[in-house]
Tab-separated table of C-alpha atoms and ligand atoms in Angstrom:
chain	number	residue	atom	x	y	z
A	251	MET	CA	21.009	23.708	6.648
A	252	ALA	CA	20.865	22.418	10.214
A	253	PRO	CA	22.002	24.957	12.787
A	254	ASP	CA	25.305	24.279	14.485
A	255	PHE	CA	24.165	23.722	18.041
A	256	SER	CA	27.750	23.532	19.265
A	257	SER	CA	28.381	27.183	18.330
A	258	ASN	CA	28.409	29.913	20.980
A	259	ALA	CA	25.127	31.335	19.711
A	260	PHE	CA	23.393	28.251	21.062
A	261	LYS	CA	25.278	28.084	24.329
A	262	HIS	CA	22.138	28.985	26.287
A	263	LEU	CA	20.293	26.077	24.624
A	264	ARG	CA	22.901	23.708	25.937
A	265	THR	CA	22.982	25.186	29.404
A	266	GLY	CA	19.654	26.969	29.884
A	267	PHE	CA	17.576	23.848	30.264
A	268	LEU	CA	19.984	21.747	32.261
A	269	PRO	CA	18.525	20.709	35.608
A	270	PRO	CA	19.888	22.881	38.380
A	271	ASP	CA	22.634	21.508	40.530
A	272	PRO	CA	20.822	19.300	43.099
A	273	GLU	CA	22.664	20.966	45.962
A	274	GLU	CA	21.328	24.361	45.007
A	275	HIS	CA	17.894	23.125	43.998
A	276	THR	CA	15.212	25.612	44.934
A	277	GLY	CA	12.455	24.648	42.512
A	278	GLU	CA	13.125	27.836	40.573
A	279	LEU	CA	14.630	28.190	37.085
A	280	LYS	CA	17.906	30.020	37.430
A	281	GLY	CA	18.409	33.097	35.316
A	282	SER	CA	16.147	34.038	32.456
A	283	LEU	CA	15.074	31.562	29.783
A	284	LEU	CA	15.864	33.126	26.436
A	285	HIS	CA	14.007	30.422	24.523
A	286	ARG	CA	10.460	29.566	25.495
A	287	PRO	CA	8.891	27.458	22.716
A	288	ARG	CA	5.527	27.758	24.465
A	289	ARG	CA	5.340	31.430	23.367
A	290	LEU	CA	4.322	30.324	19.897
A	291	ARG	CA	1.766	27.837	21.190
A	292	ARG	CA	-0.298	30.161	23.353
A	293	LEU	CA	-2.629	31.820	20.835
A	294	PRO	CA	-4.682	29.793	18.345
A	295	ALA	CA	-4.037	32.193	15.460
A	296	LEU	CA	-0.315	32.118	16.119
A	297	ARG	CA	-0.256	28.334	16.360
A	298	GLU	CA	-1.926	28.288	12.977
A	299	MET	CA	0.632	30.669	11.477
A	300	VAL	CA	3.576	28.507	12.523
A	301	ARG	CA	1.888	25.248	11.495
A	302	GLU	CA	4.232	23.316	9.191
A	303	THR	CA	1.838	20.802	7.669
A	304	ARG	CA	-1.644	21.378	6.371
A	305	LEU	CA	-4.406	18.979	5.588
A	306	SER	CA	-6.817	20.004	2.890
A	307	VAL	CA	-9.812	18.280	1.431
A	308	ARG	CA	-8.232	18.934	-1.987
A	309	GLN	CA	-5.597	16.313	-1.185
A	310	LEU	CA	-8.027	13.462	-0.551
A	311	VAL	CA	-9.095	10.602	-2.807
A	312	TYR	CA	-12.220	8.684	-1.822
A	313	PRO	CA	-12.455	4.942	-2.640
A	314	LEU	CA	-15.696	3.544	-4.051
A	315	PHE	CA	-16.709	-0.127	-4.344
A	316	VAL	CA	-18.948	-0.492	-7.375
A	317	CYS	CA	-21.161	-3.567	-7.763
A	318	PRO	CA	-23.743	-4.837	-10.294
A	319	ASP	CA	-27.528	-4.322	-10.277
A	320	GLU	CA	-29.419	-1.210	-9.228
A	321	LYS	CA	-30.323	0.490	-5.970
A	322	VAL	CA	-27.706	-1.482	-4.069
A	323	ARG	CA	-26.176	0.224	-1.034
A	324	ALA	CA	-24.751	-2.564	1.113
A	325	GLU	CA	-22.706	-1.502	4.108
A	326	ILE	CA	-19.432	-3.372	4.639
A	327	PRO	CA	-19.597	-4.721	8.206
A	328	SER	CA	-15.927	-4.128	9.014
A	329	MET	CA	-15.979	-0.628	7.433
A	330	PRO	CA	-18.810	1.396	8.993
A	331	GLY	CA	-20.064	4.103	6.615
A	332	ILE	CA	-18.531	2.450	3.527
A	333	PHE	CA	-20.793	0.663	1.057
A	334	GLN	CA	-20.833	-1.544	-1.982
A	335	LEU	CA	-22.731	0.670	-4.421
A	336	SER	CA	-24.472	-0.100	-7.680
A	337	ILE	CA	-23.676	2.428	-10.413
A	338	ASP	CA	-26.809	4.530	-9.768
A	339	GLU	CA	-25.922	4.718	-6.057
A	340	ALA	CA	-22.300	5.508	-6.903
A	341	VAL	CA	-23.619	8.505	-8.821
A	342	ARG	CA	-25.482	9.668	-5.702
A	343	GLU	CA	-22.361	9.174	-3.625
A	344	CYS	CA	-20.257	11.161	-6.080
A	345	ARG	CA	-22.725	14.023	-5.992
A	346	GLU	CA	-22.032	14.308	-2.274
A	347	VAL	CA	-18.294	13.870	-2.816
A	348	VAL	CA	-18.280	16.789	-5.255
A	349	GLU	CA	-20.372	18.954	-2.914
A	350	LEU	CA	-17.895	18.279	-0.126
A	351	GLY	CA	-15.051	19.510	-2.330
A	352	ILE	CA	-13.297	16.127	-2.572
A	353	PRO	CA	-11.513	16.274	-5.934
A	354	ALA	CA	-11.084	12.575	-6.719
A	355	VAL	CA	-12.453	9.067	-6.295
A	356	ILE	CA	-10.735	5.731	-6.905
A	357	LEU	CA	-12.901	2.911	-8.191
A	358	PHE	CA	-12.835	-0.767	-7.233
A	359	GLY	CA	-15.134	-3.291	-8.875
A	360	ILE	CA	-17.193	-6.204	-7.672
A	361	PRO	CA	-17.906	-8.125	-10.880
A	362	GLU	CA	-20.977	-10.070	-11.936
A	363	ARG	CA	-18.843	-13.167	-12.358
A	364	LYS	CA	-15.280	-14.063	-11.412
A	365	ASP	CA	-13.129	-16.397	-13.505
A	366	GLU	CA	-9.596	-17.784	-13.649
A	367	ALA	CA	-8.319	-14.960	-15.850
A	368	GLY	CA	-10.197	-12.094	-14.182
A	369	SER	CA	-11.782	-11.222	-17.513
A	370	GLU	CA	-14.400	-8.795	-16.175
A	371	GLY	CA	-11.500	-6.569	-15.159
A	372	TYR	CA	-10.690	-5.813	-18.804
A	373	ALA	CA	-14.052	-6.446	-20.503
A	374	GLU	CA	-15.452	-3.342	-22.194
A	375	ASP	CA	-18.785	-3.908	-20.467
A	376	GLY	CA	-17.182	-4.840	-17.137
A	377	ILE	CA	-18.396	-3.158	-13.977
A	378	ILE	CA	-15.651	-0.518	-13.782
A	379	ALA	CA	-15.707	0.314	-17.490
A	380	ARG	CA	-19.472	0.924	-17.240
A	381	ALA	CA	-19.164	2.908	-14.010
A	382	LEU	CA	-16.454	5.119	-15.530
A	383	ARG	CA	-18.599	5.975	-18.543
A	384	VAL	CA	-21.554	6.970	-16.372
A	385	LEU	CA	-19.514	8.916	-13.810
A	386	LYS	CA	-17.450	10.788	-16.408
A	387	ALA	CA	-20.628	11.903	-18.170
A	388	GLU	CA	-22.236	13.057	-14.883
A	389	PHE	CA	-19.167	14.637	-13.270
A	390	PRO	CA	-16.732	15.878	-15.906
A	391	ASP	CA	-14.574	17.665	-13.301
A	392	LEU	CA	-14.355	14.886	-10.726
A	393	LEU	CA	-11.005	13.093	-11.110
A	394	LEU	CA	-11.646	9.421	-11.735
A	395	TRP	CA	-8.826	7.159	-10.620
A	396	ALA	CA	-9.160	3.550	-11.741
A	397	ASP	CA	-7.436	0.890	-9.673
A	398	VAL	CA	-5.857	-1.580	-12.091
A	399	CYS	CA	-5.626	-5.106	-10.685
A	400	LEU	CA	-7.124	-8.525	-11.267
A	401	CYS	CA	-7.711	-9.756	-7.700
A	402	GLU	CA	-11.285	-8.489	-7.550
A	403	TYR	CA	-12.082	-10.349	-10.789
A	404	THR	CA	-10.283	-13.687	-10.420
A	405	SER	CA	-12.054	-16.723	-8.954
A	406	HIS	CA	-8.925	-17.579	-6.934
A	407	GLY	CA	-8.487	-14.009	-5.605
A	408	HIS	CA	-4.856	-13.579	-6.712
A	409	CYS	CA	-3.719	-10.468	-8.579
A	410	GLY	CA	-2.976	-12.297	-11.850
A	411	VAL	CA	-3.287	-15.533	-13.773
A	412	ILE	CA	-2.010	-18.706	-12.113
A	413	ARG	CA	0.476	-21.019	-13.837
A	414	GLY	CA	1.960	-23.918	-11.893
A	415	GLY	CA	0.554	-22.630	-8.605
A	416	GLU	CA	2.087	-19.152	-8.984
A	417	VAL	CA	1.027	-15.810	-10.409
A	418	ALA	CA	2.594	-15.671	-13.896
A	419	ASN	CA	4.204	-12.231	-14.124
A	420	ASP	CA	4.528	-11.444	-17.826
A	421	GLU	CA	1.218	-12.909	-18.896
A	422	THR	CA	-0.497	-10.943	-16.116
A	423	VAL	CA	1.254	-7.737	-17.184
A	424	ARG	CA	-0.276	-8.017	-20.666
A	425	LEU	CA	-3.758	-8.330	-19.155
A	426	LEU	CA	-3.155	-5.409	-16.792
A	427	ALA	CA	-2.039	-3.166	-19.657
A	428	HIS	CA	-5.209	-4.104	-21.486
A	429	GLU	CA	-7.267	-3.353	-18.368
A	430	ALA	CA	-5.634	0.082	-18.052
A	431	LEU	CA	-6.423	0.811	-21.703
A	432	VAL	CA	-10.078	-0.174	-21.301
A	433	TYR	CA	-10.343	2.119	-18.276
A	434	ALA	CA	-8.647	5.022	-20.062
A	435	GLU	CA	-11.039	4.617	-22.987
A	436	SER	CA	-14.013	4.476	-20.611
A	437	GLY	CA	-13.197	7.802	-18.930
A	438	ALA	CA	-10.540	7.207	-16.266
A	439	ASP	CA	-8.388	10.298	-15.703
A	440	ILE	CA	-5.636	8.349	-13.920
A	441	VAL	CA	-4.824	4.638	-13.858
A	442	ALA	CA	-3.415	3.136	-10.666
A	443	PRO	CA	-1.896	-0.345	-10.969
A	444	SER	CA	-1.929	-2.108	-7.569
A	445	ASP	CA	-0.915	-5.641	-8.558
A	446	MET	CA	2.861	-5.496	-7.846
A	447	MET	CA	3.871	-7.411	-10.994
A	448	ASP	CA	7.319	-6.525	-12.357
A	449	GLY	CA	7.332	-4.261	-15.396
A	450	ARG	CA	3.661	-3.381	-15.417
A	451	VAL	CA	4.140	0.378	-15.326
A	452	GLY	CA	6.291	0.270	-18.479
A	453	ALA	CA	3.858	-2.035	-20.261
A	454	ILE	CA	0.876	0.172	-19.363
A	455	ARG	CA	2.734	3.332	-20.444
A	456	ARG	CA	3.655	1.801	-23.810
A	457	LEU	CA	0.154	0.545	-24.570
A	458	LEU	CA	-1.479	3.831	-23.505
A	459	ASP	CA	0.989	5.785	-25.652
A	460	GLU	CA	0.488	3.564	-28.692
A	461	THR	CA	-3.271	4.030	-28.465
A	462	GLY	CA	-3.334	7.808	-28.170
A	463	HIS	CA	-3.556	8.086	-24.378
A	464	THR	CA	-0.241	9.817	-23.831
A	465	HIS	CA	-1.988	12.290	-21.515
A	466	ILE	CA	-3.228	9.734	-18.976
A	467	PRO	CA	-0.997	9.669	-15.854
A	468	ILE	CA	-0.019	6.489	-14.026
A	469	ALA	CA	-0.241	6.521	-10.240
A	470	SER	CA	1.772	3.460	-9.415
A	471	TYR	CA	1.356	1.511	-6.208
A	472	ALA	CA	5.135	1.293	-6.372
A	473	VAL	CA	5.555	0.348	-2.736
A	474	LYS	CA	2.835	-2.018	-1.656
A	475	TYR	CA	3.408	-4.331	1.267
A	476	ALA	CA	1.944	-7.774	1.920
A	477	SER	CA	-0.061	-6.390	4.821
A	478	ALA	CA	-2.662	-7.856	7.147
A	479	PHE	CA	-4.282	-4.394	7.209
A	480	TYR	CA	-6.104	-5.126	3.927
A	481	GLY	CA	-8.501	-7.542	5.651
A	482	PRO	CA	-11.674	-5.416	5.540
A	483	PHE	CA	-11.035	-4.446	1.890
A	484	ARG	CA	-10.891	-8.101	0.926
A	485	ASP	CA	-14.262	-8.636	2.612
A	486	ALA	CA	-15.621	-5.659	0.690
A	487	ALA	CA	-14.250	-6.784	-2.667
A	488	GLY	CA	-14.480	-10.526	-2.021
A	489	SER	CA	-10.827	-10.747	-3.037
A	490	THR	CA	-9.262	-12.900	-0.315
A	491	PRO	CA	-6.856	-15.372	-1.975
A	492	GLN	CA	-8.393	-18.837	-2.066
A	493	PHE	CA	-4.984	-20.440	-1.569
A	494	GLY	CA	-1.657	-19.138	-0.314
A	495	ASP	CA	-1.067	-15.432	0.221
A	496	ARG	CA	0.347	-12.444	-1.648
A	497	ARG	CA	3.882	-12.562	-0.272
A	498	GLY	CA	5.241	-13.802	-3.582
A	499	TYR	CA	4.461	-10.426	-5.184
A	500	GLN	CA	3.702	-7.817	-2.514
A	501	MET	CA	6.610	-6.527	-0.416
A	502	ASP	CA	7.935	-7.796	2.894
A	503	PRO	CA	6.937	-5.278	5.622
A	504	ALA	CA	10.479	-5.547	6.984
A	505	ASN	CA	12.062	-3.804	3.986
A	506	THR	CA	12.654	-0.143	3.183
A	507	ASP	CA	15.717	-0.134	0.870
A	508	GLU	CA	13.670	-2.354	-1.394
A	509	ALA	CA	10.950	0.302	-1.380
A	510	LEU	CA	13.398	2.772	-2.920
A	511	ARG	CA	14.384	0.246	-5.596
A	512	GLU	CA	10.723	-0.417	-6.451
A	513	ALA	CA	10.038	3.315	-6.604
A	514	ALA	CA	13.089	3.947	-8.822
A	515	LEU	CA	12.060	1.205	-11.240
A	516	ASP	CA	8.529	2.544	-11.544
A	517	LEU	CA	9.812	6.062	-12.205
A	518	GLN	CA	12.124	4.711	-14.907
A	519	GLU	CA	9.166	2.924	-16.444
A	520	GLY	CA	7.137	6.128	-16.544
A	521	ALA	CA	5.169	6.410	-13.303
A	522	ASP	CA	3.862	9.948	-12.635
A	523	ILE	CA	2.790	9.473	-9.019
A	524	LEU	CA	4.273	7.037	-6.483
A	525	LEU	CA	2.008	5.367	-3.970
A	526	VAL	CA	2.979	3.871	-0.630
A	527	LYS	CA	0.588	1.424	0.996
A	528	PRO	CA	-0.427	0.944	3.796
A	529	ALA	CA	0.144	4.373	5.299
A	530	LEU	CA	0.257	4.491	9.092
A	531	GLY	CA	2.606	1.601	9.764
A	532	PHE	CA	4.853	2.732	6.912
A	533	LEU	CA	5.322	6.465	7.496
A	534	ASP	CA	9.099	5.980	7.535
A	535	VAL	CA	8.925	4.451	4.074
A	536	LEU	CA	6.732	7.277	2.819
A	537	HIS	CA	9.225	9.772	4.187
A	538	ARG	CA	12.176	8.039	2.527
A	539	VAL	CA	10.411	7.784	-0.822
A	540	LYS	CA	9.472	11.479	-0.782
A	541	GLN	CA	12.972	12.537	0.292
A	542	ALA	CA	14.673	10.342	-2.284
A	543	PHE	CA	12.666	11.231	-5.386
A	544	HIS	CA	10.776	14.494	-4.775
A	545	VAL	CA	7.948	13.399	-7.049
A	546	PRO	CA	4.217	13.573	-6.319
A	547	THR	CA	3.622	10.937	-3.689
A	548	ALA	CA	0.414	9.391	-2.451
A	549	ALA	CA	-0.330	7.210	0.548
A	550	TYR	CA	-3.134	4.696	0.890
A	551	ASN	CA	-4.721	4.884	4.335
A	552	VAL	CA	-6.055	1.331	4.071
A	553	SER	CA	-9.181	-0.463	5.199
A	554	GLY	CA	-7.683	-1.946	8.370
A	555	GLU	CA	-6.472	1.474	9.496
A	556	TYR	CA	-9.986	2.830	8.975
A	557	ALA	CA	-11.575	-0.127	10.771
A	558	MET	CA	-9.318	0.241	13.830
A	559	ILE	CA	-10.257	3.872	14.402
A	560	HIS	CA	-13.952	3.099	14.014
A	561	ALA	CA	-13.800	0.090	16.319
A	562	ALA	CA	-12.015	2.025	19.058
A	563	ALA	CA	-14.381	4.977	18.686
A	564	ARG	CA	-17.428	2.693	18.888
A	565	ALA	CA	-16.091	1.199	22.086
A	566	GLY	CA	-15.759	4.719	23.447
A	567	TRP	CA	-11.987	4.354	23.694
A	568	LEU	CA	-10.924	7.071	21.246
A	569	ASP	CA	-12.343	10.341	19.950
A	570	HIS	CA	-13.129	9.453	16.324
A	571	ASP	CA	-12.821	12.905	14.743
A	572	ALA	CA	-9.669	13.928	16.568
A	573	VAL	CA	-7.861	10.652	15.954
A	574	MET	CA	-8.885	10.581	12.307
A	575	LEU	CA	-7.560	14.086	11.629
A	576	GLU	CA	-4.351	13.365	13.538
A	577	ALA	CA	-3.794	10.183	11.515
A	578	LEU	CA	-4.354	12.006	8.215
A	579	LEU	CA	-2.110	14.879	9.266
A	580	SER	CA	0.648	12.415	10.199
A	581	ILE	CA	0.461	10.893	6.740
A	582	ARG	CA	0.822	14.348	5.200
A	583	ARG	CA	3.711	15.225	7.525
A	584	ALA	CA	5.552	12.039	6.566
A	585	GLY	CA	5.519	13.117	2.921
A	586	ALA	CA	2.235	12.340	1.200
A	587	ASP	CA	0.941	14.957	-1.212
A	588	MET	CA	-2.266	12.985	-1.623
A	589	ILE	CA	-4.091	10.523	0.611
A	590	ILE	CA	-6.452	7.795	-0.533
A	591	THR	CA	-8.737	7.376	2.459
A	592	TYR	CA	-12.126	5.995	3.438
A	593	HIS	CA	-12.243	8.875	5.937
A	594	ALA	CA	-12.449	11.408	3.085
A	595	ARG	CA	-16.108	12.320	3.500
A	596	ASP	CA	-15.931	12.626	7.297
A	597	ALA	CA	-12.673	14.558	7.098
A	598	ALA	CA	-14.077	16.870	4.426
A	599	ARG	CA	-16.997	17.794	6.656
A	600	LEU	CA	-14.665	18.678	9.501
A	601	LEU	CA	-12.152	20.508	7.331
A	602	ARG	CA	-14.739	22.567	5.523
A	603	ASP	CA	-14.953	25.248	8.187
A	604	SER	CA	-11.674	24.827	9.982
A	605	THR	CA	-8.027	25.182	9.090
A	606	ALA	CA	-6.545	21.969	10.419
B	175	PBG	C1	-6.069	-4.683	-5.062
B	175	PBG	C2	-6.068	-3.796	-3.897
B	175	PBG	C3	-6.103	-4.118	-2.531
B	175	PBG	C4	-6.231	-2.924	-1.852
B	175	PBG	C5	-6.228	-1.919	-2.802
B	175	PBG	N1	-6.100	-2.473	-4.059
B	175	PBG	C6	-6.147	-5.415	-1.836
B	175	PBG	C7	-5.000	-6.308	-1.777
B	175	PBG	O1	-3.926	-6.066	-2.291
B	175	PBG	O2	-5.212	-7.365	-1.190
B	175	PBG	C8	-6.364	-2.787	-0.354
B	175	PBG	C9	-6.936	-1.503	0.100
B	175	PBG	C10	-7.372	-1.476	1.507
B	175	PBG	O3	-7.114	-2.372	2.336
B	175	PBG	O4	-8.044	-0.497	1.824
B	175	PBG	N2	-4.906	-5.323	-5.348
């Protein structure tokens, strides 16, 4: 309960810090200050003991872009330190991820071929299905999150099939459910639909349950905005829409009540984890979602947010490590239990020996 600052017990708070009467101004504080918040900030160990929010490597999910062929490690120009990786290289990357103590990765695919229906997304020998089988066998304890969407696999770059110039919702939902099933059968521990079609969480839950995958959780990108901060990701995945934009299915960045409605619907349909995306420009939304539902909540610290910090650091304008940790901590403070972030490896190295 909030303290009653109008009560007598807090009288000194109301009067103690008032500026002295200008006529009597001597440059001195009058009387004794009962409350000095700086007392708890003076010693590092004490600051740590009163710290309200903690950032741990065990809360981070590291995104991987998996591509065909072998021995491919192609850096994404707008995302320094992030690569398109062939499956063998993804294995090497995951070895490091595990050594750093990062508990989870989320996989995105760059297919051999794109087509109108995004069929490599749900083909049993598609890039992600193959990557999941290899990674699960190598790293049984690493949590494999599979992003479920069609935009990386469609020739037009939209998140579903196009009918009459628009993404057809219900037909797309059937394909997405199938994609989630293929990923679950290939070794995904969690499926994460990011398409923003209506009713997809329910359809995925039903199909997974009917096929014996009742134990696979759904991390739903319940609140995903039509954001310009996805630019570098679309370069990495080659998923920029070839016509129009995603505003007909992703949310308007102006809305937050709508975020609560989206989140409520996904929970009703069986979502286990709610995701808010992007993170930094939407901390208010994250906070509202966490406060409203009190369910495990994740935030996606997206490609554009990563690129901005790197660009400013390269120009010598910001301290990379400090700004990165502050950004991640802010996302935690706003309400995220988990953070999907390209910073995961760098953050893990810094967090290993410290208690941020
Ligand atoms: C796929 C998807 C996108 C991102 C995650 N999943 C791209 C999009 O919606 O255009 C963006 C992630 C990022 O920018 O880091 N639908």
